[in-house]
Short mmCIF file of C-alpha atoms in Angstrom, two decimals:
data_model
loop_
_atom_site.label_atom_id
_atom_site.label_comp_id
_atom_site.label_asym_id
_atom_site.label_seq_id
_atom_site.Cartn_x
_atom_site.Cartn_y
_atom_site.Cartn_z
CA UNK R 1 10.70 -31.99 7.54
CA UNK R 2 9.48 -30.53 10.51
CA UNK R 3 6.83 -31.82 13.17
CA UNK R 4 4.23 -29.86 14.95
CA UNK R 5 0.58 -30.20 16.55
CA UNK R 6 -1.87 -28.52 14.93
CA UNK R 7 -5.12 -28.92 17.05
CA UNK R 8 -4.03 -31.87 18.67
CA UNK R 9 -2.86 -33.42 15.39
CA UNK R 10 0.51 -34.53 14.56
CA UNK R 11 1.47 -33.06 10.86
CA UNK R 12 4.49 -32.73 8.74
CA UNK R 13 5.58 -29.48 7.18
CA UNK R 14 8.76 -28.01 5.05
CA UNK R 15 11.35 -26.41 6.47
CA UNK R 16 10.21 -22.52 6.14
CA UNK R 17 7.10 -23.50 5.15
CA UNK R 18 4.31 -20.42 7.22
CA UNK R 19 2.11 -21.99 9.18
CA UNK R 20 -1.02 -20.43 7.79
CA UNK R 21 0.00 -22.97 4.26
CA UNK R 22 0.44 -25.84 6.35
CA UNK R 23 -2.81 -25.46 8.39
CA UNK R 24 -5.05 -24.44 5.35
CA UNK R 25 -3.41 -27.35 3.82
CA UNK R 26 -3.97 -29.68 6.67
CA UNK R 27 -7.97 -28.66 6.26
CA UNK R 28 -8.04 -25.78 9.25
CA UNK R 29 -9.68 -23.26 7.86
CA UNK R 30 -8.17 -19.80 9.02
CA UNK R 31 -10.04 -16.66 7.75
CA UNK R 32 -7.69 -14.25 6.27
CA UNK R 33 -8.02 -11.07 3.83
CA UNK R 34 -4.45 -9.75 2.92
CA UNK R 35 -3.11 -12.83 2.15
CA UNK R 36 -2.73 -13.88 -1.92
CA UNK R 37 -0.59 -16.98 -2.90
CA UNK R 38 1.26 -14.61 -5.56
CA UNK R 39 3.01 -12.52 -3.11
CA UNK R 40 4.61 -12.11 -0.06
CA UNK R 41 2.96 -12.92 3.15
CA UNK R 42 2.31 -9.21 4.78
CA UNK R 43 0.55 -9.58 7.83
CA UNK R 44 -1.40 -6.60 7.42
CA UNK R 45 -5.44 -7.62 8.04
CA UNK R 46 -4.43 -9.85 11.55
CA UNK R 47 -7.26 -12.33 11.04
CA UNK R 48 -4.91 -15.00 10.55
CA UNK R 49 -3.47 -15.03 14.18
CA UNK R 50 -3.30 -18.12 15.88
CA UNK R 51 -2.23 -19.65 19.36
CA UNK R 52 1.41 -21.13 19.72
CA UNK R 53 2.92 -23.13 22.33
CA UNK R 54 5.92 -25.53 23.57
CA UNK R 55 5.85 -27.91 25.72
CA UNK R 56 8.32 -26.13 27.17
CA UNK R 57 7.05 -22.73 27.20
CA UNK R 58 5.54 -24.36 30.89
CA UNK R 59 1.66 -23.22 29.83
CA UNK R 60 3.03 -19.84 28.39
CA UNK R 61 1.28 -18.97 24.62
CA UNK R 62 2.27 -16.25 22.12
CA UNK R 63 -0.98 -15.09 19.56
CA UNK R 64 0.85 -14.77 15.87
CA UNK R 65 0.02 -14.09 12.34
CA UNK R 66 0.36 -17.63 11.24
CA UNK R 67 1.02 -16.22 7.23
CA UNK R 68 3.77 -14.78 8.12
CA UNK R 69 4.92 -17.45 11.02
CA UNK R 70 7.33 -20.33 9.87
CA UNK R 71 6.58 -23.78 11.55
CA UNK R 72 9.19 -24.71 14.24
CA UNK R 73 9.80 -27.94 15.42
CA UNK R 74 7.08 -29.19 18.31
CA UNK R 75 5.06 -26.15 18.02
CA UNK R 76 1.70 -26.19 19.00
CA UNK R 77 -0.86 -24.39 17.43
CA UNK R 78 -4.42 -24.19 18.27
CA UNK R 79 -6.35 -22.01 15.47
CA UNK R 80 -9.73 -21.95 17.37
CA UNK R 81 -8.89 -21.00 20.80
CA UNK R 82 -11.34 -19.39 22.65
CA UNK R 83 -8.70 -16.55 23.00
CA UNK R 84 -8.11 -16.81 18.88
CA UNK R 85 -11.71 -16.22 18.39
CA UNK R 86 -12.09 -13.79 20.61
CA UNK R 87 -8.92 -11.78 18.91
CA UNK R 88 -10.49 -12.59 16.07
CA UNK R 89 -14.12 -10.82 16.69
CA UNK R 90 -11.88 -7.90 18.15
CA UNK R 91 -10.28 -7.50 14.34
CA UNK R 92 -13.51 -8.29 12.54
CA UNK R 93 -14.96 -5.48 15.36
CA UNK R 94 -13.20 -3.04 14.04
CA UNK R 95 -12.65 -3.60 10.02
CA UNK R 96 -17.00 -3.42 10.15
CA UNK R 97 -16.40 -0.18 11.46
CA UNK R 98 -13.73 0.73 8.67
CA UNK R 99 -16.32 -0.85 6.06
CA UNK R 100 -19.89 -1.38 7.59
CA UNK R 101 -21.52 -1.54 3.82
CA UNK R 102 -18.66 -4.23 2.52
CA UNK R 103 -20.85 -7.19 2.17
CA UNK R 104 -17.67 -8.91 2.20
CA UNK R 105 -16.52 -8.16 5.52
CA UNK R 106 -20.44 -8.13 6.76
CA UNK R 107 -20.55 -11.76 6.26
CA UNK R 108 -17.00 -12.43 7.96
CA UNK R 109 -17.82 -10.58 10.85
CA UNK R 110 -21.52 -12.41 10.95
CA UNK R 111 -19.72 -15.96 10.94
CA UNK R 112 -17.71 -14.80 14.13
CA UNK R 113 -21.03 -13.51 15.49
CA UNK R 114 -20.20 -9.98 14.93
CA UNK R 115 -23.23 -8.12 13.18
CA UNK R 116 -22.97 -4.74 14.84
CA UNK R 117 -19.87 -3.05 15.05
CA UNK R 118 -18.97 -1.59 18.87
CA UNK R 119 -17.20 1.17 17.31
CA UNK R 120 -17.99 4.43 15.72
CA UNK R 121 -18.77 3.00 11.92
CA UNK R 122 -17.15 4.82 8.69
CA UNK R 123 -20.60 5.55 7.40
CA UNK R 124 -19.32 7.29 4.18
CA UNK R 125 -15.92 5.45 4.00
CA UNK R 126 -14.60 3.52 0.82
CA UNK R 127 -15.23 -0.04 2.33
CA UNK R 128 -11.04 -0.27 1.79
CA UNK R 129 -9.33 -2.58 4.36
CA UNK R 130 -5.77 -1.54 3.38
CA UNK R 131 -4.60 -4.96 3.13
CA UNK R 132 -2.35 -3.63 0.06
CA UNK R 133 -3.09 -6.90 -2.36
CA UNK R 134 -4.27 -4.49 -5.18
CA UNK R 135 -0.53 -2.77 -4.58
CA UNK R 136 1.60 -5.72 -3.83
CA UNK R 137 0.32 -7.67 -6.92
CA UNK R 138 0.56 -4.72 -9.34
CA UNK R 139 4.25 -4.90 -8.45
CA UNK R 140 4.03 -8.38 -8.66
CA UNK R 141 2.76 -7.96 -12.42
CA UNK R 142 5.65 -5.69 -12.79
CA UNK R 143 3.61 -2.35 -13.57
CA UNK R 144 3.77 -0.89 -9.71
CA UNK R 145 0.91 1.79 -11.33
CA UNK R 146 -0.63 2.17 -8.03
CA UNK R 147 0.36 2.65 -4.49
CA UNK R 148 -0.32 3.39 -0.58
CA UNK R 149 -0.42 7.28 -0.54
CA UNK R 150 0.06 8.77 2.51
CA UNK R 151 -0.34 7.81 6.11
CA UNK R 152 -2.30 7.09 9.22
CA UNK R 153 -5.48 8.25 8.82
CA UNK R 154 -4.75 9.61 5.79
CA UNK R 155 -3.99 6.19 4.06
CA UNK R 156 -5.02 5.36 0.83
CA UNK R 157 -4.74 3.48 -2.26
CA UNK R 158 -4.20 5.51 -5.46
CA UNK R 159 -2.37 6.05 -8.59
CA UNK R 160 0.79 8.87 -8.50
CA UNK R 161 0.02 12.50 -7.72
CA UNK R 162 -3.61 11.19 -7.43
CA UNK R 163 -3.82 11.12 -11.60
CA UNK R 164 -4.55 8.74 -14.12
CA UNK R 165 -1.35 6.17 -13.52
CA UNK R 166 0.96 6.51 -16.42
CA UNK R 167 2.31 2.50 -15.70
CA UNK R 168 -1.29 1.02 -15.54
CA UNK R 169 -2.04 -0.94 -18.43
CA UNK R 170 -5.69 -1.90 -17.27
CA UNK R 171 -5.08 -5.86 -16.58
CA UNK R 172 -7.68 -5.73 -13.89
CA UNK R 173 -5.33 -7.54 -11.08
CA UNK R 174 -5.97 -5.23 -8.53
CA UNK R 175 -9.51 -5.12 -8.79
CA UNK R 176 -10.08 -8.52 -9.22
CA UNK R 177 -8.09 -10.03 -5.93
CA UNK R 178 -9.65 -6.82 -3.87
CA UNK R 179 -10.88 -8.47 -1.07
CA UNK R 180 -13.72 -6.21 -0.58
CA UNK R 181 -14.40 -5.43 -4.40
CA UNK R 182 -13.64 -1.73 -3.92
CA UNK R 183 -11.44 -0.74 -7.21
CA UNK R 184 -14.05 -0.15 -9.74
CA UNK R 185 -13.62 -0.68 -13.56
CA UNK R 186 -15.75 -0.19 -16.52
CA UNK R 187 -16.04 -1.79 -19.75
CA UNK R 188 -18.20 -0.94 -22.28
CA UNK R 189 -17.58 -3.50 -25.04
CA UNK R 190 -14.53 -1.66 -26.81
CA UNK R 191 -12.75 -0.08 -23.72
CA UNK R 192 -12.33 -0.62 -20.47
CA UNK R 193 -12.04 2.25 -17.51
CA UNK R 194 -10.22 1.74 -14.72
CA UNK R 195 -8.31 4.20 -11.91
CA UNK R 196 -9.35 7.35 -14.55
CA UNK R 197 -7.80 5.90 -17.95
CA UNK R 198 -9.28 4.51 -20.84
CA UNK R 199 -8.23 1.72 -22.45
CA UNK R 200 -8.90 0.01 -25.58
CA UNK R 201 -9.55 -3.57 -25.54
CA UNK R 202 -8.62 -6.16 -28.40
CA UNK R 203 -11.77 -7.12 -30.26
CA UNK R 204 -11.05 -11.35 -30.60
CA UNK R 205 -10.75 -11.39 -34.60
CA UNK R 206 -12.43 -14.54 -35.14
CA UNK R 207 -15.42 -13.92 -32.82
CA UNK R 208 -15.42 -9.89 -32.21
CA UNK R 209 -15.56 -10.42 -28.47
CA UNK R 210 -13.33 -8.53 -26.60
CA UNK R 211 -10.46 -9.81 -24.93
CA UNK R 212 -7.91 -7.81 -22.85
CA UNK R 213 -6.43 -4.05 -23.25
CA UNK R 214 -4.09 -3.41 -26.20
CA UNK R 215 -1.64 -1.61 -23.73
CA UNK R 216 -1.49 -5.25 -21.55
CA UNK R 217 -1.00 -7.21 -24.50
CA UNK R 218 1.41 -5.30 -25.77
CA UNK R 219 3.25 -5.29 -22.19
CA UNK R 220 2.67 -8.78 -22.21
CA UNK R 221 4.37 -9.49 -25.72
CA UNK R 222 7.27 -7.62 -25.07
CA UNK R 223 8.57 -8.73 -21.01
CA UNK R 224 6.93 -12.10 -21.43
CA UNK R 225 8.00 -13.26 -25.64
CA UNK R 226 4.34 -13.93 -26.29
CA UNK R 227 3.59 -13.28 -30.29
CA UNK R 228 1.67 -10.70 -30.03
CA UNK R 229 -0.78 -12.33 -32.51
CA UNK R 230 -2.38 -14.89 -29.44
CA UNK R 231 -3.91 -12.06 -27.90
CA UNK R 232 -5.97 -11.16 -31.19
CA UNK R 233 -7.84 -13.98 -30.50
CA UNK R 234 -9.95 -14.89 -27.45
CA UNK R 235 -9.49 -17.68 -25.03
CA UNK R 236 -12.68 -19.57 -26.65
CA UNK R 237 -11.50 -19.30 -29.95
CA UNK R 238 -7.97 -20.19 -29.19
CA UNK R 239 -9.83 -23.76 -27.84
CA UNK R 240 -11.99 -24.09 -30.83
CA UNK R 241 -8.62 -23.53 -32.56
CA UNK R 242 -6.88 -26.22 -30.65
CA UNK R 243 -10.03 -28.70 -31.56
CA UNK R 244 -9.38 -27.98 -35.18
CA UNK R 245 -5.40 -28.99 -34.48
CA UNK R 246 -6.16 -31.73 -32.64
CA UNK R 247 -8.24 -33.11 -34.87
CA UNK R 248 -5.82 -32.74 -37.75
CA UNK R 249 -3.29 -34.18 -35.94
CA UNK R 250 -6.10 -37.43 -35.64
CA UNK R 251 -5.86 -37.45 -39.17
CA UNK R 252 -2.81 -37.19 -39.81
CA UNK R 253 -1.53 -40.07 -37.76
CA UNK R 254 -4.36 -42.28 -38.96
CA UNK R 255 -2.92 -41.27 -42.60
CA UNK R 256 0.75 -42.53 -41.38
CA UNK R 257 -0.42 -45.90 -39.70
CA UNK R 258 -1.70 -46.79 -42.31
CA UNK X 1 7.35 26.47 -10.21
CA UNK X 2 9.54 25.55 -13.30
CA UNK X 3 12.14 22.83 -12.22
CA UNK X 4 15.72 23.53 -13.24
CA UNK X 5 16.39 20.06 -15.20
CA UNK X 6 20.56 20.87 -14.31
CA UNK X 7 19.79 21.45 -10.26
CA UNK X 8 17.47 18.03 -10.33
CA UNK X 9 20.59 16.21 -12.47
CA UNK X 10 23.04 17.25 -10.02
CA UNK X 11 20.88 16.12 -7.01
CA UNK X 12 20.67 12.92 -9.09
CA UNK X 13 24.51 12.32 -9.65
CA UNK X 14 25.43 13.38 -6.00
CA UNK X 15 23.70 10.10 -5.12
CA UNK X 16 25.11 8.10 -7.95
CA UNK X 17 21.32 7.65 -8.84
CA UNK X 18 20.73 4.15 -6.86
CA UNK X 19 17.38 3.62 -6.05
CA UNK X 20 18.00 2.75 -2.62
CA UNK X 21 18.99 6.50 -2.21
CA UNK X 22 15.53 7.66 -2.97
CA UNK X 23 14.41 9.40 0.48
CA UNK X 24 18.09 11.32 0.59
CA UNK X 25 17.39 12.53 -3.39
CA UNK X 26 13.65 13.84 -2.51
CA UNK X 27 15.54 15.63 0.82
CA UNK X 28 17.46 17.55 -1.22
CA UNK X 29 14.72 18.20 -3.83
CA UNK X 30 12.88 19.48 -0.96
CA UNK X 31 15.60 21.41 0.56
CA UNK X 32 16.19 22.96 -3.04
CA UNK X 33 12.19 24.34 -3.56
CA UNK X 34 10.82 24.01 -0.62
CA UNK X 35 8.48 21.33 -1.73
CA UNK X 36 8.47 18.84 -4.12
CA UNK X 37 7.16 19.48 -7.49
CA UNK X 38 5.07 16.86 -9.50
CA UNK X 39 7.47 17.24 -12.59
CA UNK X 40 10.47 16.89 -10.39
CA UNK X 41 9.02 13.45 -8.74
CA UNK X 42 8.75 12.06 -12.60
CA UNK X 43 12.28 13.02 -13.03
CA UNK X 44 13.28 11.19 -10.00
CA UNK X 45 11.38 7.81 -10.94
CA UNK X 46 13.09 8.17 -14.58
CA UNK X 47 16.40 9.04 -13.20
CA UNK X 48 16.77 6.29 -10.30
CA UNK X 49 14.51 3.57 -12.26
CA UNK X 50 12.27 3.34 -9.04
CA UNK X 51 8.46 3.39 -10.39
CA UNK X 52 6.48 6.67 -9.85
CA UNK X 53 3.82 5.00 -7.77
CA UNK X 54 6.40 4.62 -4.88
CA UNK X 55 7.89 7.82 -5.08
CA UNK X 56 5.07 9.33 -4.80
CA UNK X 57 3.97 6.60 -1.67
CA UNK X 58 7.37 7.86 -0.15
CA UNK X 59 6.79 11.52 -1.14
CA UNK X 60 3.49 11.42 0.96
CA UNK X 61 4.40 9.12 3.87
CA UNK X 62 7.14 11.39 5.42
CA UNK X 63 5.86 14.69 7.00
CA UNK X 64 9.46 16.03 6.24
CA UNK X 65 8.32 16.22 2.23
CA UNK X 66 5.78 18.39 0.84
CA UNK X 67 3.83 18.28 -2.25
CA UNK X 68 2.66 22.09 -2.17
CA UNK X 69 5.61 24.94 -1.88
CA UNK X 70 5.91 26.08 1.46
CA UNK X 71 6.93 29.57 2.84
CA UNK X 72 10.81 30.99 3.25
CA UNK X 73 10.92 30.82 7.06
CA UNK X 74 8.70 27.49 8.55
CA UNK X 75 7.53 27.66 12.06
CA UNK X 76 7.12 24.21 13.68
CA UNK X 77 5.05 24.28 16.97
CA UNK X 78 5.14 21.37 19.22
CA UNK X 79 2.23 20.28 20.33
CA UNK X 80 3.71 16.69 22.08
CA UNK X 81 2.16 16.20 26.03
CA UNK X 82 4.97 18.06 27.57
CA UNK X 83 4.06 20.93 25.23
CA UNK X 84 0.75 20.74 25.09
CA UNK X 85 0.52 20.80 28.98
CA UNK X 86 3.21 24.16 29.17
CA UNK X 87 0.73 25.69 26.82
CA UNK X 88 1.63 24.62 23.07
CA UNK X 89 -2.04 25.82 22.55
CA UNK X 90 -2.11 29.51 23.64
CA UNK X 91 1.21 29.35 21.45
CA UNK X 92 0.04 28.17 18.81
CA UNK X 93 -2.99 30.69 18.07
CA UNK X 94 -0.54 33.59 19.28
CA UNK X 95 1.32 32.16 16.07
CA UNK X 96 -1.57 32.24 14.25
CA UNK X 97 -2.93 35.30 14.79
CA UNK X 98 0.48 36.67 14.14
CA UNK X 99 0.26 35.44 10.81
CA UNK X 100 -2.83 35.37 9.78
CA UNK X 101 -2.68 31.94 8.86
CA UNK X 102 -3.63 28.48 10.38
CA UNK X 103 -1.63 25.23 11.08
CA UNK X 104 -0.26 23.55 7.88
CA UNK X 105 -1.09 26.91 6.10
CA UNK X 106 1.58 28.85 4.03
CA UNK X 107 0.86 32.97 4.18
CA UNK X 108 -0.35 34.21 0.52
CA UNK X 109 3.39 36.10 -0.27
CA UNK X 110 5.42 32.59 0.83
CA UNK X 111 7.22 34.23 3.89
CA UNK X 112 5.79 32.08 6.39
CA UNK X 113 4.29 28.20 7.03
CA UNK X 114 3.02 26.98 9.99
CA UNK X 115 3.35 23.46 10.98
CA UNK X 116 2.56 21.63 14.32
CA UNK X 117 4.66 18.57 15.30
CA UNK X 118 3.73 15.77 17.55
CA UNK X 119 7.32 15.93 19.61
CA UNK X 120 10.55 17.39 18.67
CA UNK X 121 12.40 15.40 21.29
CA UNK X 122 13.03 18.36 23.21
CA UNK X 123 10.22 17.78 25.96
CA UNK X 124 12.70 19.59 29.31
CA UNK X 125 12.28 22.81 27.12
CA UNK X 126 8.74 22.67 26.70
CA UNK X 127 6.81 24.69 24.90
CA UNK X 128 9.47 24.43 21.94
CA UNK X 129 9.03 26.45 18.94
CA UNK X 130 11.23 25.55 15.71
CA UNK X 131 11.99 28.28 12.65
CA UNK X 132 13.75 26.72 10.34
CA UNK X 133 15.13 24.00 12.00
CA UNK X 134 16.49 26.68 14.81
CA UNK X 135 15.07 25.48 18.38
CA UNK X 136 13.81 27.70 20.81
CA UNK X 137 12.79 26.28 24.08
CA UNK X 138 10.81 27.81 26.89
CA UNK X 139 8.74 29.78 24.52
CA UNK X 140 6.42 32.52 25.59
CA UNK X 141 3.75 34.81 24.15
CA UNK X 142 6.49 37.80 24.79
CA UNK X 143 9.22 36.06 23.74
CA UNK X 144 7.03 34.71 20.54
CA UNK X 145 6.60 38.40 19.04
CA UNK X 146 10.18 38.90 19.25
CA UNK X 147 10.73 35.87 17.54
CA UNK X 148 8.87 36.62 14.67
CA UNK X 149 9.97 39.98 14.29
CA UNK X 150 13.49 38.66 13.98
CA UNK X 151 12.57 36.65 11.25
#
């Protein structure tokens, strides 16, 4: 157990816990837009930072990214400092110039009081923050279809050779934890479109809805043991299934008292 | 460019294909064709079980590697402050007009590329001029046409 101050309170946190776990957990609320619970802390969007200081650091502070900051023992940390916020706006300053349309990022930069952008604004940029969740968790899913291409400038997100990825098997992860919802996807009922490939999706066979693609089922089935009979049937018809066991089970112990 | 499967499988075993030795196979892919060919990059993610997505995020993060062929005989140009204040500039379009050919641009019969670099380290020699990989410091517009002639 470790003990630190977090805005003047005393709290308790694991040994190698990050201190952006232990304050969200304490109730601080700390803005952040690279950071995902399934993967490694990365550090990347900076809105996390936070003031640190020791008693014996004689009135000196340091300004770190608390996910990727482990707690130390009688640290201080103030997440709200007048010199946090204002590091804060400077961040949120310039990602609305990366992504003036993201509504996303709009709103962010609004709550900090930020609702022009002092810089020159992307006006016809893709609203992309680089904050590399739709990468990192695509790896994390074990597909690593998609990647950072290039750099500087010139950074983006994309498949291989800029085609349709040969890995992807069109679970949706990366579009779905994009922090400013810029990885589109289409699905039209029986297939589902997503970085230039088509997919087919699994029609439920009770119910005809669809449920996910046959290539991440089939993924699925093999690295994870699932039958690959569960994904023929939707998650609502898997529960009315489960009602219909249940139930039977009633039965059959009311049969067995008696 | 058709890739020589043997060439690519030696590259492969020089390096015991470990993953970790990923930026030393794509050097000598690139040192073998000049660039590095989409079919080859495949080859590489099959061959050192690394997925294609960060090959190809490696391929394109190093200036070093090349995705389009480049010419026999590559001219770097620094164009770092030292450079750029000894007249990197003047060099530079002297190169270009030579060759009829801008920065990053490869001439049409694959003799020549043209590359500027931000600092080659070499900043007492200023303006430095690199053809393949052979550095030539206190470069001038004279000295530039003999250069090329050479080569």
């Amino acid at each position: 157990m470790v003990e630190l101050t977090i805005n003047g309170r005393v709290v308790h946190a694991n040994e190698g816990e990050m201190l952006l776990a232990v304050c969200r957990r304490e109730g601080f609320r700390i803005p952040a837009l690279c950071h995902h619970e399934a993967i490694e802390p990365f550090g990347a969007c900076r809105l996390c930072m936070v003031e640190i200081t020791k008693k014996e650091w004689k009135g000196w502070s340091n300004y770190v990214t608390s996910c990727l900051y482990p707690v130390e023992k009688n640290l201080i940390v103030l997440t709200d400092s007048t010199k946090v916020i204002e590091l804060r706006k400077t961040v949120l300053d310039l990602q609305l110039a990366r992504c003036p349309n993201s509504p996303e990022i709009r709103q962010l930069a609004a709550e900090y009081g930020v609702n022009q952008t002092s810089y020159e604004p992307v006006v016809d940029g893709d609203n992309c923050i680089l904050c590399g969740i739709c990468t990192r968790i695509c790896e994390k899913m074990g597909f690593s279809a998609i990647s950072t291409v290039g750099r500087g400038h010139d950074k983006v997100v994309a498949p291989p050779l800029k085609e349709a990825p040969p890995d992807c098997v069109g679970c949706l992860a990366c579009s779905l934890n994009c922090p400013t919802h810029v990885i589109p996807y289409i699905d039209n009922g029986s297939t589902r479109i997503i970085w230039g490939r088509t997919f087919e999706l699994i029609k439920c066979s009770k119910c005809g809805k669809p449920t996910i693609t046959r290539d991440f089922a089939e993924s699925l089935s093999k690295t994870k043991s699932i039958p690959a009979e569960y994904f023929e049937v939707c998650d609502e018809c898997h529960r009315r299934e489960i009602s219909l066991t249940m139930g039977s089970i009633a039965n059959w112990e009311r049969e067995a008292a008696k | 460019m058709s890739h020589d499967r043997g060439k690519l499988e030696a590259i492969f075993d020089r390096y015991s294909r470990q993953p970790e030795s990923l930026i030393a196979v794509l050097q000598d892919i690139q040192k073998e064709y000049r660039y590095l060919p989409g079919p080859a990059l495949l080859e590489t993610a099959e061959a050192l079980k690394v997925p294609l997505s960060k090959v190809f995020s490696v391929s394109t993060f190093y200036n070093a590697f090349s995705l389009t062929p480049k010419g026999e005989t590559v001219v770097r140009i620094c164009v770092g402050t030292t450079c750029h204040i000894r007249g990197a500039k003047v060099i530079q379009q002297q190169i270009e007009n030579m060759l009829g050919i801008k920065a990053g641009e490869t001439t049409p019969d694959m003799k020549f590329t043209i590359e500027v670099v931000a600092c080659v380290g070499a900043c007492a020699m200023a303006p430095v001029v690199a053809v393949n990989d052979q550095f030539h410091g206190g470069v001038t517009v004279a000295g530039l046409k003999r250069l090329v002639k050479k080569v």
